[in-house]
Amino acid sequence: MTAVREATPEGRYGRTEDQRADHKLKIVGSVLAVLMAAVIVWIGVDYVGGKDINGELIKSKIVSAERAEAHLEIRKEKNAGGYCTLRALSEDGSEVARKDFRFDEPQERIDRVVSLRTTVRATAVELVGCTPGGSAG
């Protein structure tokens, strides 16, 4: 007579080998999905945040009672565009001119002398900041 082996009652002795393998695969799949999502988010943040534009006011000159000039140096990615905002200040610190200067040159470093028309005589010119993309006013 041959012995017939019966299956154990379901759920009585814990998980079967197949159930344990399925559980491990679910854990590995979940970990890989979380890692993939993290990589996608990191690439996206790097792409959006990596478009820095740095501007520096090298020197400024008050040309007349109605005009001031500023020498800007802009460092950016080669094909990036954007604009820098300058303002001129009077002796009491009030703003007498404000202007956005657009730049689209396909270079990493741009030197430009720009002119601002002032309402009264300026005593200083200030670089407010530079922004990638957008449009200048």
CSV table of C-alpha atoms in Angstrom, one decimal:
chain,number,residue,atom,x,y,z
A,1,MET,CA,0.0,0.0,0.0
A,2,THR,CA,1.3,3.5,-0.8
A,3,ALA,CA,1.0,6.3,1.6
A,4,VAL,CA,-1.0,9.2,0.4
A,5,ARG,CA,0.0,12.5,1.8
A,6,GLU,CA,-2.8,14.9,2.5
A,7,ALA,CA,-2.5,18.6,2.3
A,8,THR,CA,-2.5,20.4,5.6
A,9,PRO,CA,-5.6,22.3,6.5
A,10,GLU,CA,-5.4,25.8,5.0
A,11,GLY,CA,-4.3,28.5,7.4
A,12,ARG,CA,-3.6,26.1,10.2
A,13,TYR,CA,0.2,26.0,10.0
A,14,GLY,CA,1.1,29.5,8.8
A,15,ARG,CA,2.0,30.6,5.3
A,16,THR,CA,3.0,28.2,2.5
A,17,GLU,CA,6.1,28.7,0.5
A,18,ASP,CA,4.2,30.3,-2.3
A,19,GLN,CA,2.6,32.8,0.0
A,20,ARG,CA,6.0,33.7,1.6
A,21,ALA,CA,7.5,34.2,-1.9
A,22,ASP,CA,4.5,36.4,-2.9
A,23,HIS,CA,5.0,38.5,0.3
A,24,LYS,CA,8.7,39.0,-0.5
A,25,LEU,CA,7.9,40.0,-4.0
A,26,LYS,CA,5.4,42.6,-2.9
A,27,ILE,CA,7.9,44.1,-0.4
A,28,VAL,CA,10.7,44.2,-3.1
A,29,GLY,CA,8.2,45.7,-5.6
A,30,SER,CA,7.1,48.4,-3.2
A,31,VAL,CA,10.7,49.3,-2.3
A,32,LEU,CA,11.6,49.6,-6.0
A,33,ALA,CA,8.5,51.7,-6.7
A,34,VAL,CA,9.4,54.1,-3.9
A,35,LEU,CA,13.0,54.4,-5.1
A,36,MET,CA,11.8,55.0,-8.7
A,37,ALA,CA,9.5,57.7,-7.5
A,38,ALA,CA,12.3,59.3,-5.5
A,39,VAL,CA,14.6,59.3,-8.5
A,40,ILE,CA,11.9,60.9,-10.7
A,41,VAL,CA,11.2,63.6,-8.1
A,42,TRP,CA,15.0,64.3,-7.7
A,43,ILE,CA,15.5,64.7,-11.4
A,44,GLY,CA,12.5,67.0,-11.6
A,45,VAL,CA,13.7,69.2,-8.8
A,46,ASP,CA,17.2,69.3,-10.2
A,47,TYR,CA,15.8,70.3,-13.6
A,48,VAL,CA,13.6,73.1,-12.3
A,49,GLY,CA,16.0,74.3,-9.7
A,50,GLY,CA,19.1,74.0,-11.9
A,51,LYS,CA,18.2,77.0,-14.1
A,52,ASP,CA,20.0,79.5,-12.0
A,53,ILE,CA,20.9,82.9,-13.4
A,54,ASN,CA,23.5,85.0,-11.5
A,55,GLY,CA,23.9,88.6,-12.1
A,56,GLU,CA,26.5,91.0,-10.7
A,57,LEU,CA,26.6,94.8,-10.8
A,58,ILE,CA,30.2,95.4,-11.8
A,59,LYS,CA,30.0,99.2,-11.6
A,60,SER,CA,27.6,102.1,-12.1
A,61,LYS,CA,27.9,105.7,-13.2
A,62,ILE,CA,25.5,108.6,-12.9
A,63,VAL,CA,25.7,110.2,-16.4
A,64,SER,CA,23.3,113.1,-15.9
A,65,ALA,CA,20.3,114.3,-13.9
A,66,GLU,CA,18.1,112.1,-16.1
A,67,ARG,CA,20.3,109.1,-16.7
A,68,ALA,CA,22.4,106.4,-15.0
A,69,GLU,CA,24.4,103.6,-16.4
A,70,ALA,CA,25.2,100.2,-15.0
A,71,HIS,CA,27.7,97.5,-16.1
A,72,LEU,CA,26.2,94.0,-15.6
A,73,GLU,CA,27.8,90.6,-15.7
A,74,ILE,CA,25.3,87.7,-16.1
A,75,ARG,CA,26.2,84.1,-15.7
A,76,LYS,CA,23.7,81.5,-16.9
A,77,GLU,CA,23.3,78.2,-18.8
A,78,LYS,CA,24.2,78.6,-22.5
A,79,ASN,CA,20.7,78.7,-24.0
A,80,ALA,CA,18.8,80.1,-21.0
A,81,GLY,CA,17.1,83.4,-21.2
A,82,GLY,CA,15.8,85.7,-18.5
A,83,TYR,CA,15.9,89.2,-17.2
A,84,CYS,CA,17.6,91.3,-14.5
A,85,THR,CA,16.0,94.2,-12.7
A,86,LEU,CA,17.9,97.3,-11.8
A,87,ARG,CA,16.8,100.4,-9.9
A,88,ALA,CA,18.3,103.8,-9.3
A,89,LEU,CA,18.1,105.5,-6.0
A,90,SER,CA,18.2,109.2,-5.1
A,91,GLU,CA,20.2,110.7,-2.3
A,92,ASP,CA,17.4,110.2,0.3
A,93,GLY,CA,17.1,106.5,-0.7
A,94,SER,CA,13.9,106.7,-2.7
A,95,GLU,CA,13.6,104.9,-6.0
A,96,VAL,CA,13.9,107.2,-9.1
A,97,ALA,CA,14.1,104.5,-11.8
A,98,ARG,CA,13.4,100.8,-12.2
A,99,LYS,CA,13.9,98.7,-15.3
A,100,ASP,CA,14.0,95.1,-16.4
A,101,PHE,CA,16.7,94.2,-19.0
A,102,ARG,CA,16.1,91.0,-21.1
A,103,PHE,CA,18.9,88.8,-22.3
A,104,ASP,CA,18.6,85.9,-24.6
A,105,GLU,CA,22.1,85.6,-26.0
A,106,PRO,CA,23.3,81.9,-26.3
A,107,GLN,CA,26.3,82.4,-24.1
A,108,GLU,CA,27.2,81.4,-20.5
A,109,ARG,CA,28.6,84.8,-19.6
A,110,ILE,CA,27.2,88.2,-20.8
A,111,ASP,CA,28.7,91.6,-20.1
A,112,ARG,CA,26.3,94.5,-20.8
A,113,VAL,CA,26.2,98.2,-20.1
A,114,VAL,CA,22.6,99.3,-19.7
A,115,SER,CA,21.1,102.8,-19.2
A,116,LEU,CA,18.3,103.8,-16.9
A,117,ARG,CA,16.2,107.0,-17.4
A,118,THR,CA,15.7,108.6,-14.0
A,119,THR,CA,13.0,111.0,-12.7
A,120,VAL,CA,15.5,113.0,-10.7
A,121,ARG,CA,19.2,112.8,-10.2
A,122,ALA,CA,20.3,109.4,-8.9
A,123,THR,CA,23.1,108.7,-6.5
A,124,ALA,CA,23.3,104.9,-6.7
A,125,VAL,CA,22.2,102.0,-8.9
A,126,GLU,CA,21.2,98.7,-7.4
A,127,LEU,CA,20.7,95.2,-8.9
A,128,VAL,CA,17.4,94.0,-7.5
A,129,GLY,CA,17.9,90.5,-9.0
A,130,CYS,CA,17.9,88.2,-12.0
A,131,THR,CA,15.2,85.7,-13.0
A,132,PRO,CA,15.3,82.9,-15.6
A,133,GLY,CA,12.6,82.8,-18.3
A,134,GLY,CA,9.7,85.1,-18.1
A,135,SER,CA,9.4,88.4,-19.9
A,136,ALA,CA,10.9,91.7,-19.2
A,137,GLY,CA,8.8,94.8,-18.8
